[in-house]
Amino acid sequence: NKSDVTTVLNHVQATYAKPNPAYFGKAKGMNVIYIHLESFQNFLINYKLNGQEVTPFLNSLTREKNTMYFDNFFHQTGQGKTSDAEFMLENSLFGLPQGSVFTTKAQNTYQAAPAILGQLGYTSAVFHGNYKTFWNRNEIYKSFGFDHFFDASYYDMNDQDVLNYGLKDKPFFRESIPLLQTLKEPFYVKFITLSNHFPYLINEEEATIPPATTGDGSVDRYFQTARYLDEAVKEFFDYLKQSGLYDRSIIVLYGDHYGISDNHNEAMSQIIGKEITPFEHAQLQRVPLFIRVPGVKGGIMHQYGGEIDVLPTVLHLLGIDTKNYIQFGTDLLSPQHQQIVPFRNGDFVTPTVTAINGKYYDTQTGEPIEKNDDIKRAEQIVRTKLSMSDKVVYEDLLRFYTPKGFKPVDRSKYDYNHRQ
Ligand code: GP9
Ligand code: MN
C-alpha cells in the first residue's frame, strides 16, 4: 500500500548517488541508441581463438576515444533472461526471483526510460527480428511508454534470412535503417540482436572464423555467431557514421546475460584455461558495457556495476536527475556509486568479495575468506535491495507514487498492431 512506498522512497533516497558534474548533461538532447548484444559474455572481448580476435570490432571500441568500456560489469538476470535484462535497463528495477516480470507484471505502473524521455520530446522505439508477443513484449512495452515496436512483421522474414529465433543480425540491422529514418529526432531506440543465441546456429558460408575445438558444439559455435554479431554491429556503426547520427547520439552496447551455461563447464574450462569453480563461474557473469558519448573522453572503466545501474548512468549523461525516481541502481560515473553487484539469487560481487551461496572469496585472488563485518553489511544491502525491488513489482507500488514532473503512462495510447 501507500505507506510501503514511503519506505521504498526513503531507501532509494538514502542510497541515491548524485551525478558527477564531469559527466552530467554531457549528452543532453542527443539521441540514445541501445544495442542489446544477445548472450554476449565479457570473456569474448579481446579473446583470441587460435591467434585470431573473435570480435575485432567490439574490441576496437575498448580503444575508441569517446567510448567508455566497463570491464567489471555484470549481468543480473534470472529466469527471465533477455526480458530481465531489458527490464533492468528500462527501469532500474530487478527482475523477479522466479519467472519473467515481462510475462507476469506487464500491466503494472512503471516509470521507464521511454516514458521519462518521451515527456521531454523523445520518440522511442524497439527494433527486433522476432514476433512481438515473444516475452510478452507487446504488452509490457505499452506500460514502458514505447511509441513504436518494430517487430518481425516489419522485416522481410524470408527463409534465407531467418535462423533460430528470427531474423539474422545482418539483414536485421540493414532493414532497420529505413525504419529508423522514419523517426523524429531526438530518439531513444533499442536494437535487440538474436543471432548469437543458444544453440549458436550459423550457416557455413556466413561463418568467418573456424569454430573452437572443445568438442562441445554450442561452445564451439559460440565464437562464430559472436563474430557474426560483431560484423553486423560494425556494419550498423558504418551507417551511423556515414549518416551523421554517430556525432549526435549516445550509443550504449551491453551483453544481456551469459551465453554458456553451467552445463558446459567442461568445455569452458578448456576455453579459459582454468577449472570453472563456483568462484570462476561468478566472475564469468561479466558482460561488456560500452557507452559512447560524443565529446566525452572514453577509456577502460574498472568500477564494479551491473545492469541495474545503466539507467541512472544514462539519464545523468542526458542531464536528467534521478533523485525523484524509484530506481535501485546508481550512476556508474558518480563518486558515490555503490560497487556492490547483487545477482538475482542473492549472491553478489564487490571489488573485494565474491559471495556465493554462503561462501566468501577474495574477488582479486579467488582465495576463500571468512565472513567479516563488511561482508555482513554488503549482504544486508543486497537483501534489502532485492526484496524492496520485489515489493515494488509484486505490489505494483509505483501506481501510488508519481515522481515530480512525471506524467503517468496511459497504456491505452499505445498499440503495436502493424497493418501491412
Ligand atoms: C527472442 C530473444 C531471446 O526474442 O530476445 O530471449 P532469451 O532466450 O535470450 O531470453
Ligand atoms: Mn537473451
Short mmCIF file of C-alpha atoms and ligand atoms in Angstrom, two decimals:
data_model
loop_
_atom_site.label_atom_id
_atom_site.label_comp_id
_atom_site.label_asym_id
_atom_site.label_seq_id
_atom_site.Cartn_x
_atom_site.Cartn_y
_atom_site.Cartn_z
CA ASN A 1 0.00 0.00 0.00
CA LYS A 2 0.89 3.67 0.10
CA SER A 3 2.99 3.57 3.26
CA ASP A 4 5.22 0.90 1.68
CA VAL A 5 6.08 3.41 -1.00
CA THR A 6 7.38 5.75 1.65
CA THR A 7 9.69 3.04 3.00
CA VAL A 8 10.99 2.37 -0.50
CA LEU A 9 11.42 6.07 -1.24
CA ASN A 10 13.39 6.55 1.95
CA HIS A 11 15.64 3.68 0.94
CA VAL A 12 16.31 4.87 -2.60
CA GLN A 13 16.86 8.41 -1.44
CA ALA A 14 19.36 7.27 1.18
CA THR A 15 21.30 5.24 -1.41
CA TYR A 16 20.99 7.82 -4.22
CA ALA A 17 24.31 8.65 -5.87
CA LYS A 18 24.37 12.18 -7.11
CA PRO A 19 25.53 12.93 -10.62
CA ASN A 20 29.19 13.55 -11.32
CA PRO A 21 29.47 17.12 -12.66
CA ALA A 22 32.18 15.98 -15.09
CA TYR A 23 29.57 13.87 -16.90
CA PHE A 24 26.16 15.30 -16.02
CA GLY A 25 24.35 16.60 -19.10
CA LYS A 26 27.25 15.84 -21.44
CA ALA A 27 24.82 14.08 -23.80
CA LYS A 28 21.95 16.49 -23.31
CA GLY A 29 19.47 16.41 -26.18
CA MET A 30 21.33 13.67 -28.05
CA ASN A 31 19.69 10.57 -29.49
CA VAL A 32 20.07 7.41 -27.45
CA ILE A 33 20.87 4.18 -29.28
CA TYR A 34 20.99 0.89 -27.37
CA ILE A 35 22.39 -2.25 -28.90
CA HIS A 36 21.45 -5.39 -26.98
CA LEU A 37 24.18 -7.95 -27.58
CA GLU A 38 22.49 -11.31 -27.23
CA SER A 39 24.20 -13.81 -24.89
CA PHE A 40 27.45 -11.90 -25.08
CA GLN A 41 29.90 -12.59 -22.25
CA ASN A 42 32.78 -10.32 -21.48
CA PHE A 43 35.43 -13.01 -21.82
CA LEU A 44 34.98 -12.70 -25.60
CA ILE A 45 36.36 -9.17 -25.56
CA ASN A 46 39.98 -9.31 -26.70
CA TYR A 47 39.88 -13.12 -26.55
CA LYS A 48 41.95 -14.79 -29.25
CA LEU A 49 40.89 -18.10 -30.71
CA ASN A 50 43.81 -19.76 -32.49
CA GLY A 51 45.59 -16.42 -32.52
CA GLN A 52 42.64 -14.60 -34.07
CA GLU A 53 40.43 -11.96 -32.49
CA VAL A 54 36.85 -13.18 -32.23
CA THR A 55 35.18 -9.77 -32.09
CA PRO A 56 37.59 -7.29 -33.68
CA PHE A 57 35.03 -4.51 -33.98
CA LEU A 58 33.83 -4.60 -30.38
CA ASN A 59 37.46 -4.94 -29.32
CA SER A 60 38.26 -1.75 -31.20
CA LEU A 61 35.63 0.06 -29.11
CA THR A 62 37.70 -0.62 -25.99
CA ARG A 63 40.29 1.73 -27.54
CA GLU A 64 37.93 4.25 -29.18
CA LYS A 65 38.47 7.78 -27.91
CA ASN A 66 34.88 8.64 -26.91
CA THR A 67 33.87 5.18 -25.69
CA MET A 68 33.83 4.11 -22.07
CA TYR A 69 34.24 0.36 -21.70
CA PHE A 70 33.31 -1.13 -18.33
CA ASP A 71 35.23 -4.32 -17.68
CA ASN A 72 33.75 -5.14 -14.26
CA PHE A 73 30.15 -5.03 -15.34
CA PHE A 74 27.83 -7.97 -14.62
CA HIS A 75 24.50 -9.22 -15.86
CA GLN A 76 21.95 -9.68 -13.09
CA THR A 77 19.29 -11.67 -14.89
CA GLY A 78 17.26 -14.57 -13.58
CA GLN A 79 14.86 -16.91 -15.36
CA GLY A 80 13.58 -14.04 -17.50
CA LYS A 81 16.92 -13.85 -19.34
CA THR A 82 16.65 -11.27 -22.16
CA SER A 83 13.47 -9.86 -20.68
CA ASP A 84 15.09 -9.40 -17.26
CA ALA A 85 17.96 -7.52 -18.86
CA GLU A 86 15.56 -5.28 -20.73
CA PHE A 87 13.53 -4.74 -17.58
CA MET A 88 16.55 -3.63 -15.56
CA LEU A 89 17.83 -1.34 -18.28
CA GLU A 90 14.47 0.36 -18.81
CA ASN A 91 13.52 0.72 -15.14
CA SER A 92 16.46 0.17 -12.82
CA LEU A 93 14.27 -2.37 -11.03
CA PHE A 94 15.31 -6.00 -10.62
CA GLY A 95 13.66 -8.87 -12.46
CA LEU A 96 11.78 -11.33 -10.27
CA PRO A 97 13.22 -14.27 -8.30
CA GLN A 98 11.04 -16.63 -10.36
CA GLY A 99 9.69 -16.39 -13.87
CA SER A 100 9.77 -13.33 -16.06
CA VAL A 101 8.42 -9.99 -14.92
CA PHE A 102 7.66 -9.27 -18.59
CA THR A 103 5.11 -12.05 -18.73
CA THR A 104 3.64 -11.71 -15.24
CA LYS A 105 3.68 -7.98 -14.47
CA ALA A 106 3.12 -6.29 -17.81
CA GLN A 107 0.11 -4.26 -16.66
CA ASN A 108 1.91 -2.62 -13.73
CA THR A 109 2.62 1.06 -13.49
CA TYR A 110 6.22 1.85 -14.48
CA GLN A 111 8.31 4.97 -14.80
CA ALA A 112 10.55 3.64 -17.51
CA ALA A 113 13.10 5.34 -19.73
CA PRO A 114 10.87 5.67 -22.83
CA ALA A 115 8.20 7.45 -20.77
CA ILE A 116 10.67 9.71 -18.95
CA LEU A 117 12.30 10.70 -22.22
CA GLY A 118 9.04 10.77 -24.16
CA GLN A 119 7.86 13.56 -21.91
CA LEU A 120 10.99 15.50 -22.80
CA GLY A 121 10.30 15.27 -26.51
CA TYR A 122 11.99 11.99 -27.39
CA THR A 123 10.49 9.44 -29.81
CA SER A 124 11.05 5.88 -28.59
CA ALA A 125 11.23 2.60 -30.46
CA VAL A 126 12.35 -1.01 -30.18
CA PHE A 127 13.67 -2.96 -33.17
CA HIS A 128 13.69 -6.75 -33.00
CA GLY A 129 13.60 -9.54 -35.59
CA ASN A 130 11.24 -11.80 -33.68
CA TYR A 131 7.46 -11.56 -33.26
CA LYS A 132 6.04 -9.05 -30.84
CA THR A 133 4.39 -11.48 -28.42
CA PHE A 134 7.66 -13.20 -27.50
CA TRP A 135 8.35 -12.43 -23.83
CA ASN A 136 5.03 -10.55 -23.88
CA ARG A 137 6.88 -7.53 -25.19
CA ASN A 138 3.86 -6.11 -26.96
CA GLU A 139 2.12 -5.75 -23.58
CA ILE A 140 4.85 -4.50 -21.28
CA TYR A 141 6.25 -2.04 -23.83
CA LYS A 142 2.95 -0.17 -23.55
CA SER A 143 3.49 0.23 -19.82
CA PHE A 144 7.02 1.48 -20.51
CA GLY A 145 5.65 4.03 -22.98
CA PHE A 146 7.42 2.85 -26.13
CA ASP A 147 5.99 4.75 -29.10
CA HIS A 148 6.93 2.12 -31.68
CA PHE A 149 7.76 -1.54 -31.71
CA PHE A 150 9.20 -2.74 -34.99
CA ASP A 151 8.91 -6.50 -34.63
CA ALA A 152 9.33 -9.27 -37.21
CA SER A 153 6.21 -8.16 -39.07
CA TYR A 154 8.17 -5.12 -40.30
CA TYR A 155 11.01 -7.17 -41.71
CA ASP A 156 11.47 -9.50 -44.66
CA MET A 157 11.36 -12.84 -42.89
CA ASN A 158 12.38 -14.96 -45.87
CA ASP A 159 13.85 -18.42 -45.29
CA GLN A 160 17.35 -17.36 -46.27
CA ASP A 161 17.48 -14.58 -43.69
CA VAL A 162 15.83 -16.34 -40.77
CA LEU A 163 17.57 -18.72 -38.37
CA ASN A 164 16.94 -19.88 -34.82
CA TYR A 165 14.86 -17.17 -33.03
CA GLY A 166 14.30 -14.93 -36.02
CA LEU A 167 15.91 -12.56 -38.46
CA LYS A 168 19.69 -12.81 -38.66
CA ASP A 169 21.53 -9.78 -37.30
CA LYS A 170 22.95 -8.51 -40.60
CA PRO A 171 19.64 -8.26 -42.51
CA PHE A 172 18.10 -7.08 -39.24
CA PHE A 173 20.31 -4.00 -38.99
CA ARG A 174 20.12 -3.35 -42.75
CA GLU A 175 16.34 -3.41 -42.78
CA SER A 176 16.16 -1.38 -39.58
CA ILE A 177 17.80 1.63 -41.22
CA PRO A 178 14.79 2.81 -43.28
CA LEU A 179 12.57 2.27 -40.23
CA LEU A 180 14.91 4.31 -38.07
CA GLN A 181 14.86 7.05 -40.67
CA THR A 182 11.11 7.49 -40.17
CA LEU A 183 11.64 8.57 -36.54
CA LYS A 184 11.77 12.18 -35.46
CA GLU A 185 14.89 13.14 -33.50
CA PRO A 186 15.77 13.07 -30.73
CA PHE A 187 15.02 9.39 -30.40
CA TYR A 188 15.50 6.70 -27.78
CA VAL A 189 15.88 3.39 -29.59
CA LYS A 190 16.91 -0.15 -28.83
CA PHE A 191 18.10 -2.83 -31.25
CA ILE A 192 17.76 -6.34 -29.86
CA THR A 193 20.01 -8.76 -31.74
CA LEU A 194 19.46 -12.50 -31.77
CA SER A 195 21.88 -14.45 -33.96
CA ASN A 196 24.21 -15.08 -31.04
CA HIS A 197 21.68 -17.22 -29.19
CA PHE A 198 21.95 -20.77 -27.93
CA PRO A 199 22.49 -23.24 -29.61
CA TYR A 200 24.54 -20.78 -31.74
CA LEU A 201 23.47 -21.87 -35.18
CA ILE A 202 25.17 -20.38 -38.20
CA ASN A 203 25.23 -21.19 -41.90
CA GLU A 204 28.60 -22.48 -43.02
CA GLU A 205 29.04 -19.76 -45.66
CA GLU A 206 28.35 -16.99 -43.14
CA ALA A 207 30.91 -18.16 -40.60
CA THR A 208 34.09 -16.13 -40.99
CA ILE A 209 36.16 -17.86 -38.33
CA PRO A 210 36.53 -21.56 -37.65
CA PRO A 211 34.75 -22.96 -34.59
CA ALA A 212 36.58 -23.74 -31.37
CA THR A 213 37.53 -27.36 -30.93
CA THR A 214 36.36 -28.37 -27.46
CA GLY A 215 34.00 -30.94 -28.95
CA ASP A 216 31.01 -29.23 -27.31
CA GLY A 217 29.14 -27.98 -30.36
CA SER A 218 27.37 -24.99 -28.90
CA VAL A 219 30.51 -23.72 -27.14
CA ASP A 220 32.49 -24.20 -30.34
CA ARG A 221 29.99 -22.31 -32.49
CA TYR A 222 29.56 -19.53 -29.91
CA PHE A 223 32.70 -17.89 -31.30
CA GLN A 224 31.35 -17.99 -34.84
CA THR A 225 28.00 -16.45 -34.00
CA ALA A 226 29.70 -13.85 -31.79
CA ARG A 227 31.89 -12.93 -34.78
CA TYR A 228 28.80 -12.68 -36.98
CA LEU A 229 27.20 -10.34 -34.42
CA ASP A 230 30.40 -8.30 -34.29
CA GLU A 231 30.31 -7.87 -38.07
CA ALA A 232 26.63 -6.93 -38.01
CA VAL A 233 27.26 -4.26 -35.37
CA LYS A 234 30.19 -2.90 -37.35
CA GLU A 235 28.00 -2.53 -40.44
CA PHE A 236 25.43 -0.64 -38.40
CA PHE A 237 28.13 1.65 -36.98
CA ASP A 238 29.26 2.33 -40.56
CA TYR A 239 25.75 3.56 -41.28
CA LEU A 240 25.65 5.67 -38.12
CA LYS A 241 28.93 7.31 -39.09
CA GLN A 242 28.01 7.93 -42.68
CA SER A 243 24.59 9.36 -41.77
CA GLY A 244 25.96 11.72 -39.13
CA LEU A 245 23.93 10.09 -36.36
CA TYR A 246 27.20 8.99 -34.79
CA ASP A 247 28.02 12.58 -33.82
CA ARG A 248 24.69 13.37 -32.20
CA SER A 249 23.87 10.10 -30.46
CA ILE A 250 24.95 8.34 -27.33
CA ILE A 251 25.46 4.66 -28.09
CA VAL A 252 25.16 2.02 -25.38
CA LEU A 253 26.05 -1.61 -26.03
CA TYR A 254 25.57 -4.33 -23.43
CA GLY A 255 25.67 -8.11 -23.18
CA ASP A 256 22.32 -9.27 -21.81
CA HIS A 257 23.34 -12.44 -19.93
CA TYR A 258 25.67 -15.42 -20.11
CA GLY A 259 25.84 -17.43 -23.30
CA ILE A 260 27.49 -20.53 -21.93
CA SER A 261 25.63 -22.11 -19.04
CA ASP A 262 26.84 -24.35 -16.24
CA ASN A 263 26.10 -27.38 -18.38
CA HIS A 264 29.16 -26.55 -20.46
CA ASN A 265 31.74 -26.06 -17.70
CA GLU A 266 33.97 -28.77 -19.07
CA ALA A 267 34.31 -27.12 -22.49
CA MET A 268 34.54 -23.66 -20.93
CA SER A 269 37.44 -24.71 -18.75
CA GLN A 270 39.33 -25.58 -21.93
CA ILE A 271 38.50 -22.14 -23.33
CA ILE A 272 39.64 -20.07 -20.36
CA GLY A 273 42.38 -22.45 -19.29
CA LYS A 274 41.19 -22.96 -15.73
CA GLU A 275 38.72 -25.03 -13.81
CA ILE A 276 35.23 -23.48 -13.57
CA THR A 277 34.87 -23.34 -9.80
CA PRO A 278 31.88 -21.53 -8.28
CA PHE A 279 34.19 -18.52 -7.92
CA GLU A 280 35.21 -18.60 -11.60
CA HIS A 281 31.62 -19.11 -12.61
CA ALA A 282 30.64 -15.90 -10.82
CA GLN A 283 33.47 -13.97 -12.50
CA LEU A 284 32.26 -15.26 -15.86
CA GLN A 285 28.95 -13.47 -15.36
CA ARG A 286 30.65 -10.31 -16.58
CA VAL A 287 29.14 -8.91 -19.74
CA PRO A 288 30.51 -5.96 -21.65
CA LEU A 289 29.10 -2.46 -21.29
CA PHE A 290 30.14 0.28 -23.70
CA ILE A 291 28.89 3.84 -23.54
CA ARG A 292 29.95 6.15 -26.33
CA VAL A 293 29.28 9.85 -25.82
CA PRO A 294 30.45 12.29 -28.50
CA GLY A 295 32.88 14.75 -26.95
CA VAL A 296 33.41 12.77 -23.75
CA LYS A 297 36.72 11.11 -23.05
CA GLY A 298 36.49 7.33 -23.16
CA GLY A 299 38.69 4.65 -21.64
CA ILE A 300 38.57 1.45 -19.68
CA MET A 301 36.49 1.87 -16.56
CA HIS A 302 37.09 -0.57 -13.73
CA GLN A 303 34.26 0.25 -11.34
CA TYR A 304 32.01 -2.68 -10.45
CA GLY A 305 28.41 -2.46 -11.51
CA GLY A 306 25.55 -4.23 -13.21
CA GLU A 307 22.53 -3.86 -15.42
CA ILE A 308 20.56 -2.20 -12.65
CA ASP A 309 22.99 0.76 -12.82
CA VAL A 310 22.67 1.64 -16.50
CA LEU A 311 19.51 3.76 -16.38
CA PRO A 312 20.68 6.29 -13.78
CA THR A 313 24.04 6.48 -15.57
CA VAL A 314 22.43 7.26 -18.93
CA LEU A 315 19.83 9.66 -17.53
CA HIS A 316 22.55 11.63 -15.78
CA LEU A 317 24.56 11.82 -19.00
CA LEU A 318 21.43 13.22 -20.64
CA GLY A 319 21.19 15.84 -17.90
CA ILE A 320 18.16 14.30 -16.18
CA ASP A 321 18.42 13.96 -12.43
CA THR A 322 17.10 10.68 -11.00
CA LYS A 323 16.61 11.85 -7.42
CA ASN A 324 12.82 11.59 -7.53
CA TYR A 325 12.67 8.21 -9.23
CA ILE A 326 12.43 4.82 -7.57
CA GLN A 327 15.48 3.16 -9.07
CA PHE A 328 17.67 0.57 -7.39
CA GLY A 329 20.87 1.12 -9.32
CA THR A 330 23.28 4.01 -9.02
CA ASP A 331 25.14 6.06 -11.60
CA LEU A 332 28.36 4.19 -12.51
CA LEU A 333 30.09 7.51 -13.07
CA SER A 334 29.17 9.02 -9.71
CA PRO A 335 31.82 9.04 -6.99
CA GLN A 336 29.01 7.78 -4.73
CA HIS A 337 28.25 4.78 -6.95
CA GLN A 338 27.95 1.71 -4.79
CA GLN A 339 30.14 -1.12 -6.07
CA ILE A 340 28.05 -4.00 -4.74
CA VAL A 341 26.62 -6.07 -7.57
CA PRO A 342 23.71 -8.27 -6.46
CA PHE A 343 22.92 -11.32 -8.52
CA ARG A 344 19.28 -12.29 -8.72
CA ASN A 345 19.76 -15.24 -6.34
CA GLY A 346 21.27 -13.09 -3.57
CA ASP A 347 24.90 -13.89 -4.36
CA PHE A 348 26.98 -10.80 -5.03
CA VAL A 349 30.30 -9.42 -6.20
CA THR A 350 32.20 -6.37 -4.99
CA PRO A 351 35.78 -5.33 -5.80
CA THR A 352 36.89 -7.16 -2.66
CA VAL A 353 34.48 -10.03 -2.07
CA THR A 354 32.58 -12.56 -4.13
CA ALA A 355 29.76 -14.14 -2.14
CA ILE A 356 28.34 -17.40 -3.43
CA ASN A 357 25.82 -19.46 -1.57
CA GLY A 358 27.10 -18.50 1.89
CA LYS A 359 30.79 -18.84 0.95
CA TYR A 360 33.09 -15.89 0.50
CA TYR A 361 36.09 -15.37 -1.73
CA ASP A 362 38.56 -12.59 -2.32
CA THR A 363 37.45 -11.17 -5.69
CA GLN A 364 41.03 -10.36 -6.67
CA THR A 365 42.62 -13.72 -5.84
CA GLY A 366 39.76 -16.19 -5.58
CA GLU A 367 41.02 -17.28 -2.13
CA PRO A 368 38.31 -18.23 0.39
CA ILE A 369 37.81 -15.65 3.15
CA GLU A 370 35.94 -15.58 6.43
CA LYS A 371 32.79 -13.61 6.85
CA ASN A 372 33.50 -10.19 8.37
CA ASP A 373 31.54 -7.05 9.17
CA ASP A 374 31.99 -5.55 5.71
CA ILE A 375 30.59 -8.72 4.18
CA LYS A 376 27.68 -8.73 6.60
CA ARG A 377 26.93 -5.15 5.68
CA ALA A 378 27.07 -5.86 1.95
CA GLU A 379 24.87 -8.92 2.39
CA GLN A 380 22.29 -6.81 4.17
CA ILE A 381 22.35 -4.20 1.39
CA VAL A 382 21.88 -6.88 -1.26
CA ARG A 383 18.99 -8.46 0.60
CA THR A 384 17.28 -5.12 1.14
CA LYS A 385 17.64 -4.02 -2.46
CA LEU A 386 16.28 -7.24 -3.91
CA SER A 387 13.38 -7.51 -1.52
CA MET A 388 12.38 -3.87 -1.88
CA SER A 389 12.51 -4.08 -5.63
CA ASP A 390 10.40 -7.25 -5.49
CA LYS A 391 7.89 -5.47 -3.28
CA VAL A 392 7.62 -2.62 -5.77
CA VAL A 393 6.97 -5.05 -8.61
CA TYR A 394 4.76 -7.63 -6.86
CA GLU A 395 2.58 -4.99 -5.24
CA ASP A 396 2.64 -2.61 -8.19
CA LEU A 397 3.72 0.17 -5.87
CA LEU A 398 4.62 2.74 -8.49
CA ARG A 399 0.92 3.32 -9.02
CA PHE A 400 0.92 5.04 -5.63
CA TYR A 401 3.81 7.34 -6.40
CA THR A 402 4.34 9.76 -9.26
CA PRO A 403 7.73 11.46 -9.41
CA LYS A 404 7.65 15.23 -9.59
CA GLY A 405 7.21 16.36 -13.18
CA PHE A 406 6.37 12.88 -14.49
CA LYS A 407 3.06 12.11 -16.18
CA PRO A 408 1.75 8.58 -15.60
CA VAL A 409 1.76 6.42 -18.72
CA ASP A 410 -1.60 5.79 -20.36
CA ARG A 411 -1.23 2.27 -21.78
CA SER A 412 -4.31 2.66 -23.93
CA LYS A 413 -2.48 5.18 -26.09
CA TYR A 414 -0.08 2.53 -27.34
CA ASP A 415 -0.76 -0.12 -29.91
CA TYR A 416 1.75 -2.15 -31.88
CA ASN A 417 -0.61 -3.61 -34.42
CA HIS A 418 1.04 -3.45 -37.76
CA ARG A 419 -1.23 -3.27 -40.76
CA GLN A 420 0.66 -4.35 -43.84
C1 GP9 B 1 13.92 -13.64 -28.51
C2 GP9 B 1 15.06 -13.21 -27.70
C3 GP9 B 1 15.64 -14.30 -26.85
O1 GP9 B 1 13.02 -12.70 -28.99
O2 GP9 B 1 15.10 -11.93 -27.26
O3 GP9 B 1 15.41 -14.25 -25.50
P1 GP9 B 1 16.24 -15.15 -24.45
O4 GP9 B 1 16.01 -16.59 -24.81
O5 GP9 B 1 17.68 -14.80 -24.57
O6 GP9 B 1 15.71 -14.79 -23.12
MN MN B 2 18.96 -13.11 -24.32
#
